[in-house]
Coordinates of C-alpha atoms in Angstrom, one line a residue:
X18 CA -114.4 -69.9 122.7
X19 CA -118.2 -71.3 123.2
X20 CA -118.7 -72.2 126.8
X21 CA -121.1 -75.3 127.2
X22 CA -122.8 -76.0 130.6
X23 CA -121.6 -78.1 133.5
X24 CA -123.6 -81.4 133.9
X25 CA -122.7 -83.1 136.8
X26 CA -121.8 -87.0 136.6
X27 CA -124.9 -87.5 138.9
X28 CA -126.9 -85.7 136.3
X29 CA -125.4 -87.7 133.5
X30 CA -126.3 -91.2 135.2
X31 CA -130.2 -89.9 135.4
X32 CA -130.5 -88.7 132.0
X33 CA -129.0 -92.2 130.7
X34 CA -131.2 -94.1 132.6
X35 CA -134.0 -96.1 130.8
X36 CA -137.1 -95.3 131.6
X37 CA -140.7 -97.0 130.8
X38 CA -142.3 -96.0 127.6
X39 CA -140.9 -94.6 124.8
X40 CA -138.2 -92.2 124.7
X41 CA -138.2 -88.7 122.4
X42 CA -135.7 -89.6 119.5
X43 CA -134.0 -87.6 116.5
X44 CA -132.2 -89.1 114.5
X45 CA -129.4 -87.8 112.6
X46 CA -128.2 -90.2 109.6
X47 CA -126.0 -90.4 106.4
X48 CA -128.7 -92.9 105.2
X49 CA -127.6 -92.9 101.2
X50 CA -123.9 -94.0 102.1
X51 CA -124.4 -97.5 102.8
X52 CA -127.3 -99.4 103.8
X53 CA -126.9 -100.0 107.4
X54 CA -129.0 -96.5 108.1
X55 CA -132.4 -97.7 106.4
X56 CA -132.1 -101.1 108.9
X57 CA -131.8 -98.6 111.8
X58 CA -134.6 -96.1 110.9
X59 CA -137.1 -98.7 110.1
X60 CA -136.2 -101.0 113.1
X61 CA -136.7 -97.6 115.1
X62 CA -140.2 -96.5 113.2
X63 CA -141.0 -100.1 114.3
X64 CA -140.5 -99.9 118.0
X65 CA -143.1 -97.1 118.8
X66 CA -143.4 -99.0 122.0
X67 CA -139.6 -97.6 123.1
X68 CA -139.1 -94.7 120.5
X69 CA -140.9 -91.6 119.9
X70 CA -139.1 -90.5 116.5
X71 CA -139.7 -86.8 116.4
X72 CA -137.5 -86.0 113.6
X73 CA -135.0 -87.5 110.9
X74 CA -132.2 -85.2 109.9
X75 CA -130.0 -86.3 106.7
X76 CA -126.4 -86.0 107.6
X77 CA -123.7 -84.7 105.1
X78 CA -121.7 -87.2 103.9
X79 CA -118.9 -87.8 100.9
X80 CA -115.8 -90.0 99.7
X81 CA -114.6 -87.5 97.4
X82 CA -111.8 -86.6 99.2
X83 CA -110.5 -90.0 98.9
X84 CA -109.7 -90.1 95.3
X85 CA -106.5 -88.5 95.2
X86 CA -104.6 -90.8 97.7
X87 CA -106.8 -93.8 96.5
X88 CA -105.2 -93.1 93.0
X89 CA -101.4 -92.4 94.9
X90 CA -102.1 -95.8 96.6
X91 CA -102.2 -97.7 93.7
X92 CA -99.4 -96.3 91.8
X93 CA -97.2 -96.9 94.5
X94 CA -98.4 -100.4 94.9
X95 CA -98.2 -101.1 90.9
X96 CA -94.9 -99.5 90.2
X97 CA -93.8 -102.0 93.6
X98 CA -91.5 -99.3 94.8
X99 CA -91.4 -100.5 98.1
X100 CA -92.6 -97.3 99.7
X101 CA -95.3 -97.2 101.9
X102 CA -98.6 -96.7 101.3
X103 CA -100.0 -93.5 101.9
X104 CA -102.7 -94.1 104.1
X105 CA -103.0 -97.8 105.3
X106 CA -106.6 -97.6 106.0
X107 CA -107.2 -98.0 102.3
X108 CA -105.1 -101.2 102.0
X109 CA -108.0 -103.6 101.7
X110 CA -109.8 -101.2 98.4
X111 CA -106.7 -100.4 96.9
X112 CA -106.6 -104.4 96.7
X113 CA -110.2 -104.7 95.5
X114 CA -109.8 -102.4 92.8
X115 CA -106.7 -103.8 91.5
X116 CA -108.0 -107.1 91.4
X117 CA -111.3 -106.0 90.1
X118 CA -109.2 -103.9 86.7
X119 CA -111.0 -100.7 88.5
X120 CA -109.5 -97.6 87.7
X121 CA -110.5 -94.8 90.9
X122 CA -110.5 -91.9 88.2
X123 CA -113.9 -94.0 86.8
X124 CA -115.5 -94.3 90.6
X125 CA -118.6 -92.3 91.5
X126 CA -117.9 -90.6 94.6
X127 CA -119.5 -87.9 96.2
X128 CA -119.0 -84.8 98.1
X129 CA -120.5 -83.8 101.9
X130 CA -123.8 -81.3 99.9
X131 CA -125.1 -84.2 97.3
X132 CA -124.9 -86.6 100.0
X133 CA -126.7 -85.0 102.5
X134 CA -129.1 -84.7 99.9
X135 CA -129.0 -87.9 98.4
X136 CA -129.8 -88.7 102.1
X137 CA -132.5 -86.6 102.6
X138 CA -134.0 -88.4 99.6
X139 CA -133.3 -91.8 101.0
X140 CA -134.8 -91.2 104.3
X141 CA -138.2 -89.8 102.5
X142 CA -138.0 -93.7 99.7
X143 CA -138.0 -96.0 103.4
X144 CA -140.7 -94.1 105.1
X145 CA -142.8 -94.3 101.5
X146 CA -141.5 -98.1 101.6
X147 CA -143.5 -98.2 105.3
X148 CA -146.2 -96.0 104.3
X149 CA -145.7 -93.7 106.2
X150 CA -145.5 -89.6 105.8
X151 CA -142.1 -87.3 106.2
X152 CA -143.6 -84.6 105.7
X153 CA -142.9 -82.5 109.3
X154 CA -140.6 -85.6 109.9
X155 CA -138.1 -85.3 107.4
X156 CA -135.2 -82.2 107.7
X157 CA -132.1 -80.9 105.3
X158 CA -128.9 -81.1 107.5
X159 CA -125.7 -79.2 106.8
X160 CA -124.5 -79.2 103.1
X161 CA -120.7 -79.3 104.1
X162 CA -118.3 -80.2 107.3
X163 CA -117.5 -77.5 109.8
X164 CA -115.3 -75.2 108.1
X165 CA -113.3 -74.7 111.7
X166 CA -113.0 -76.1 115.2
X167 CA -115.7 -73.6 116.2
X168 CA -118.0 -72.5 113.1
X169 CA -120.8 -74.0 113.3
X170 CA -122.9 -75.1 109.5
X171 CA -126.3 -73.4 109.6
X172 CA -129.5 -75.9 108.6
X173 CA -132.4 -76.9 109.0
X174 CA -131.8 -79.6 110.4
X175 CA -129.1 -78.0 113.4
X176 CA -132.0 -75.8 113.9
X177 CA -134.5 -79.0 114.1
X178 CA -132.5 -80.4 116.9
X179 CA -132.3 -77.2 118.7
X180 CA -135.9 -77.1 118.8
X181 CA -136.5 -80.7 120.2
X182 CA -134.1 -80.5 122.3
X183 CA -135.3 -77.1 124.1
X184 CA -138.6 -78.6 123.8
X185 CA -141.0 -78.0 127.1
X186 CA -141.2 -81.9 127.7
X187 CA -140.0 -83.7 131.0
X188 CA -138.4 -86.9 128.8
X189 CA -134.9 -86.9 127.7
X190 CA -134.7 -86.0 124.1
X191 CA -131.8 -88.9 122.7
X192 CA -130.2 -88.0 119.5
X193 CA -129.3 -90.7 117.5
X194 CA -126.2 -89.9 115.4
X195 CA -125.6 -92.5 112.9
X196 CA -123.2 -90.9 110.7
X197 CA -121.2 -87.4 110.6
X198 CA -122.4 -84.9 113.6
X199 CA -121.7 -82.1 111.7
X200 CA -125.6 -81.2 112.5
X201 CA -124.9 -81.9 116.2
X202 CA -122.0 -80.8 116.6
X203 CA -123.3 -77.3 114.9
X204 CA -126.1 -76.9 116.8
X205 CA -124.1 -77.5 119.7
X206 CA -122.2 -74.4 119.0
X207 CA -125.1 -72.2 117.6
X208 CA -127.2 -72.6 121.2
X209 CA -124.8 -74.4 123.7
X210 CA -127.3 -74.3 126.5
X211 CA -128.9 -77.8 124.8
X212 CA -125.6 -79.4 125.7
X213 CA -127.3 -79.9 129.0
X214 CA -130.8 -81.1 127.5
X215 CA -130.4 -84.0 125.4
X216 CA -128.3 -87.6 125.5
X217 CA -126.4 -88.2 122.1
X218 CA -125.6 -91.6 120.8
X219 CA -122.9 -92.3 118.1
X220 CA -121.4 -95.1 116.8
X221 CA -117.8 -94.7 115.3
X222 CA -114.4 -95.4 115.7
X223 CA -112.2 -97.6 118.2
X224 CA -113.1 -98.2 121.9
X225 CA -111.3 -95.3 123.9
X226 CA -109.1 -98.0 125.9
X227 CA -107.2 -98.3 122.7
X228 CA -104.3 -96.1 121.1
X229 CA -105.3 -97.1 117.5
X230 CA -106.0 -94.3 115.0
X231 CA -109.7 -93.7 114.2
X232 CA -108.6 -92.5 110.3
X233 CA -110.5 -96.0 109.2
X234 CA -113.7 -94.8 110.5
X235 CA -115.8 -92.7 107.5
X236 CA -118.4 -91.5 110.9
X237 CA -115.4 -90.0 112.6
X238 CA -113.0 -88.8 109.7
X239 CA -114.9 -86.8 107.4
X240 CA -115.6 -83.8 110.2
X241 CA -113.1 -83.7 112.6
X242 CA -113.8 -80.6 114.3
X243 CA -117.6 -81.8 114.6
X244 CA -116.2 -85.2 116.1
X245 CA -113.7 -83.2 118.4
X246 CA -116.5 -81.1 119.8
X247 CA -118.9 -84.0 120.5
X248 CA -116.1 -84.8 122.8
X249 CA -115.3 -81.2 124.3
X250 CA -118.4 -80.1 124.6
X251 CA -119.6 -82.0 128.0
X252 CA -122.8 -83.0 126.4
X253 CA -123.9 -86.3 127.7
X254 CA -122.6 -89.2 125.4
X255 CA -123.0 -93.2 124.8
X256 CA -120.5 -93.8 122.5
X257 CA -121.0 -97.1 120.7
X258 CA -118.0 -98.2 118.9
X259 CA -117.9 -99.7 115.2
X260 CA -114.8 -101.5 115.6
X261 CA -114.7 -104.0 116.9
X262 CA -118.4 -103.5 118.6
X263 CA -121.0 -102.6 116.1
X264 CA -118.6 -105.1 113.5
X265 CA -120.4 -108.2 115.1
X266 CA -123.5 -107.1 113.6
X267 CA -123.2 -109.2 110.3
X268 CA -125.8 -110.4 108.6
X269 CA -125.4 -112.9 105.6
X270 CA -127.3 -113.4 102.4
X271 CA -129.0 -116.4 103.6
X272 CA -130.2 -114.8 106.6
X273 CA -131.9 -112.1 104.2
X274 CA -133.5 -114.5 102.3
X275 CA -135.6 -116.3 105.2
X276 CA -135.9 -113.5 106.9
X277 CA -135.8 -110.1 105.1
X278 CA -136.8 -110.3 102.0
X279 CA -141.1 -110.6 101.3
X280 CA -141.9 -108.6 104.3
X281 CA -143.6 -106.0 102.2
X282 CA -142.6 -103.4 100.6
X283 CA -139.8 -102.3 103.3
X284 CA -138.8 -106.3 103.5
X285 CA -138.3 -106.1 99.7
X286 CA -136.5 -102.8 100.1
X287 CA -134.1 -104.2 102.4
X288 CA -133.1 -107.1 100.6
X289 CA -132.7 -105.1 97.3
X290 CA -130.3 -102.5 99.3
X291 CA -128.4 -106.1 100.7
X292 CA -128.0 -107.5 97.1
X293 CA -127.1 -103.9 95.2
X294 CA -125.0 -102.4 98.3
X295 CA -123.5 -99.4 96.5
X296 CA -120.0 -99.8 99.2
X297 CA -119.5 -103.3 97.6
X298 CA -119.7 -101.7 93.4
X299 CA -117.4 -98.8 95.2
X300 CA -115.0 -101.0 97.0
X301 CA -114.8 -103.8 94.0
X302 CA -115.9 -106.5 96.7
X303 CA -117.9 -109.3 94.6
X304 CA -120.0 -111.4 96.7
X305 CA -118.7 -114.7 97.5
X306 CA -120.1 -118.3 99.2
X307 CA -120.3 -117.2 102.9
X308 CA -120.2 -113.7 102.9
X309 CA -121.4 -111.5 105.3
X310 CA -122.4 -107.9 105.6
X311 CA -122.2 -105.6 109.1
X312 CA -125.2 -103.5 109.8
X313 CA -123.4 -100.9 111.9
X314 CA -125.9 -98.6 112.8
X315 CA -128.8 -101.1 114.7
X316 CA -126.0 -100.9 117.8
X317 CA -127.7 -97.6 118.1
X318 CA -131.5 -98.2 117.7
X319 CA -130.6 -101.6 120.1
X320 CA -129.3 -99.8 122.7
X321 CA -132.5 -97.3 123.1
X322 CA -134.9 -101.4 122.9
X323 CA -133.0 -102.8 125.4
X324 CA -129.8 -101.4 127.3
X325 CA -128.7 -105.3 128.2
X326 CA -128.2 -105.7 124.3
X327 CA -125.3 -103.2 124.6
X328 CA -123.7 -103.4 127.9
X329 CA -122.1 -100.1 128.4
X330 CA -119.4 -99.0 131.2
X331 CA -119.1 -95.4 132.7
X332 CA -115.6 -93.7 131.6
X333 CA -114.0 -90.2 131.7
X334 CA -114.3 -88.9 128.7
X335 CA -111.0 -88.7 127.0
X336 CA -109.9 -86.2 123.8
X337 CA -109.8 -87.0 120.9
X338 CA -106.4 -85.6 119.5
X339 CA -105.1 -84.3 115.8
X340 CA -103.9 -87.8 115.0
X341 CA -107.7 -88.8 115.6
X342 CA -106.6 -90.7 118.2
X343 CA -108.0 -91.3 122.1
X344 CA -106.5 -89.1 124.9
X345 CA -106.6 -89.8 128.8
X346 CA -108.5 -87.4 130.1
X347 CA -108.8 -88.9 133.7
X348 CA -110.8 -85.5 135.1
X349 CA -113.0 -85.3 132.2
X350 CA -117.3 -85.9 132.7
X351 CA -118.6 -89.4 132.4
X352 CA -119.5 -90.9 129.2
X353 CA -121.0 -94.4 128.6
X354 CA -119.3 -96.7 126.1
X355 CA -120.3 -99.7 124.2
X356 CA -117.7 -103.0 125.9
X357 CA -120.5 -105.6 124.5
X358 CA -123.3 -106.9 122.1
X359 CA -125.7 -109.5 122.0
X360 CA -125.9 -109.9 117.7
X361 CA -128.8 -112.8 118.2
X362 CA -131.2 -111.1 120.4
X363 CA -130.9 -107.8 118.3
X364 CA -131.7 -109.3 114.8
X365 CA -134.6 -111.0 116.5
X366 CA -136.6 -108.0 117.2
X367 CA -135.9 -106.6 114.3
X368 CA -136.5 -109.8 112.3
X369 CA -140.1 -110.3 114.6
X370 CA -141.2 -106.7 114.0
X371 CA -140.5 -106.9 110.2
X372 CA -143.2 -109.9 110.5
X373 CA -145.4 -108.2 112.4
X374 CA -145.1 -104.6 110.6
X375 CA -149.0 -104.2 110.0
X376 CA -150.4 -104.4 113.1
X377 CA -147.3 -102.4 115.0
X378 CA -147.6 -99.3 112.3
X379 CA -151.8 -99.3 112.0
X380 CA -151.3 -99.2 116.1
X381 CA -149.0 -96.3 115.6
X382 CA -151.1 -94.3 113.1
X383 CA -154.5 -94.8 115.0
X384 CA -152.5 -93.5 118.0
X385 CA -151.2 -90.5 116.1
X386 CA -154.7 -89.6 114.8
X387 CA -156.4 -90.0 118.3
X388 CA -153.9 -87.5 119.8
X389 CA -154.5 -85.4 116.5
X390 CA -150.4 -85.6 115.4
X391 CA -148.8 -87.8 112.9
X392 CA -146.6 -86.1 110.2

């Protein structure tokens, strides 16, 4: 069994703190799945004023493993046999897809390795869309989920966060998990000591205070032992729920239009992702009058800007049992968690930095070439 360091709760406190400047940041991101990650990572290459963004590590990610009770699902809900659906969590696409005439055999749906690197790919197309460089930026991350509670998934990317976070440098490193921590969790296991060097954020699942099963949310689902260990391993941790948290983050077409779409090439990238979001061709949503899309993953990026946009509380941090649901665990190390967001003041900065993307990225690359860095 790995042992993990003791950090003391008045430890914890200093190493969530904010601080002036920016912070060191890696983030760690499923950024082909939907199309909340390229928001985040170009809101965060935008803010060089509160993030340093040492690396970007693509996260495995995959809805294979949903076709078989996807396809049960429907059956049972054609044939009306009155038994219950499999897994409720799929109630709202089974309903889609019959509506749509979609048959789930026909659905393109991937597993954890293509869509790590379908993510490493996507990561590399928003930086280009910036004009900026990945190369020394940009890292492979595990090309499956953790096999078993305590095998770590060897990659570059594990190794990449390692490294930064045993880096000689006085500033918190903040890991930004926006997606599966299979990578975290697996570098947590392959050199435990870093459990005690860095701050990980994640966005997933239900607020702890509830009893709710956290089955709906892809983040949490598709590794549980990687999810599980986040939780065991002491390792400070915001957690930033999805539901119902992050879900005020919507965003509608009309908003896109004034606001998104012509600010350059990442503007135009942006709006394209809104209007071709692969989730809606997946799930068999067509867009309709007043429609509105959540862009999960900013809770993230927003809380690193400006901690008053995502009021947090301090909480033990509970376990996270084989139901996937929350535990009591009233001796366990502090954690912060997401109770609150401010939706308008978030989409402001991101929509004002969009608008004033030259000047903020020639700033950042003159800086990078007078300290002799950039990637």
């Amino acid at each position: 069994m790995t042992v993990f360091p003791t950090v003391t709760d008045t430890r914890r406190m200093q190493m969530f703190a904010d601080r002036p400047g920016p912070a060191r940041v890696l983030i760690d991101t499923d950024a082909a799945n939907e199309i909340d990650d390229q928001f985040a990572i170009a809101w965060a290459m935008l803010s060089p004023d509160r993030m340093d963004v040492e690396a970007i590590v693509a996260a495995p990610y995959g809805h294979l493993h949903m076709r078989e009770e996807l396809v049960a699902e429907i059956k049972a809900r054609q044939e009306n046999s009155g038994t219950e659906l499999v897994e409720d969590k799929y109630e709202t696409w089974v309903t889609h897809l019959i509506a749509e005439g979609i048959d789930p055999d026909t659905l393109e749906l991937t597993g954890p390795a293509e869509g790590m690197e379908l993510s490493y790919e996507e990561i590399i197309t928003v930086l280009d869309k910036m004009g900026l460089g990945a190369d020394g930026l940009v890292y492979r991350g595990s090309d499956r989920y953790m096999p078993a509670a305590d095998t770590p998934v060897q990659s570059e990317g594990a190794e990449r966060i390692i490294e930064a976070a045993l880096a000689d440098d006085e500033r918190v490193l903040f890991v930004v998990a926006i997606g599966a921590v299979t990578n975290v969790a697996s570098a947590l296991l392959m050199a435990p000591e870093i459990a005690g060097r860095m701050v990980v954020t994640w966005t997933s699942g239900y607020p702890t205070w509830t009893d709710l099963s956290n089955r709906p949310s892809l983040n949490l689902v598709q590794d549980s032992h990687a999810s599980r260990l986040l939780f065991s391993s002491g390792v400070p941790l915001v957690y930033l729920p999805g539901y119902h948290i992050g879900a005020q983050l919507r965003f509608s077409l009309p908003e896109m239009e004034a606001w998104i779409e012509g600010q350059g090439e990442i503007g135009d990238y942006l709006f394209h992702l809104y209007t071709n979001n692969p989730i809606r061709i997946q799930r068999g949503i067509t867009p309709f009058p007043g429609q509105s899309w959540i862009i999960w993953d900013l809770i993230n990026v927003a809380w690193l800007i400006d901690r008053s946009w995502v009021p947090t509380r301090a909480t033990p941090t509970p376990r996270l049992d084989e139901s996937l649901r929350w535990r009591a665990r009233p001796d366990g190390p502090l954690i912060l968690e997401a109770v609150g967001i401010d939706r308008d003041a978030i989409y402001h900065d991101l929509i004002v930095k969009l608008a004033d993307r030259e000047r903020i990225l020639s700033v950042g690359t003159a800086a990078a070439g007078a300290s002799g860095g950039g990637s």
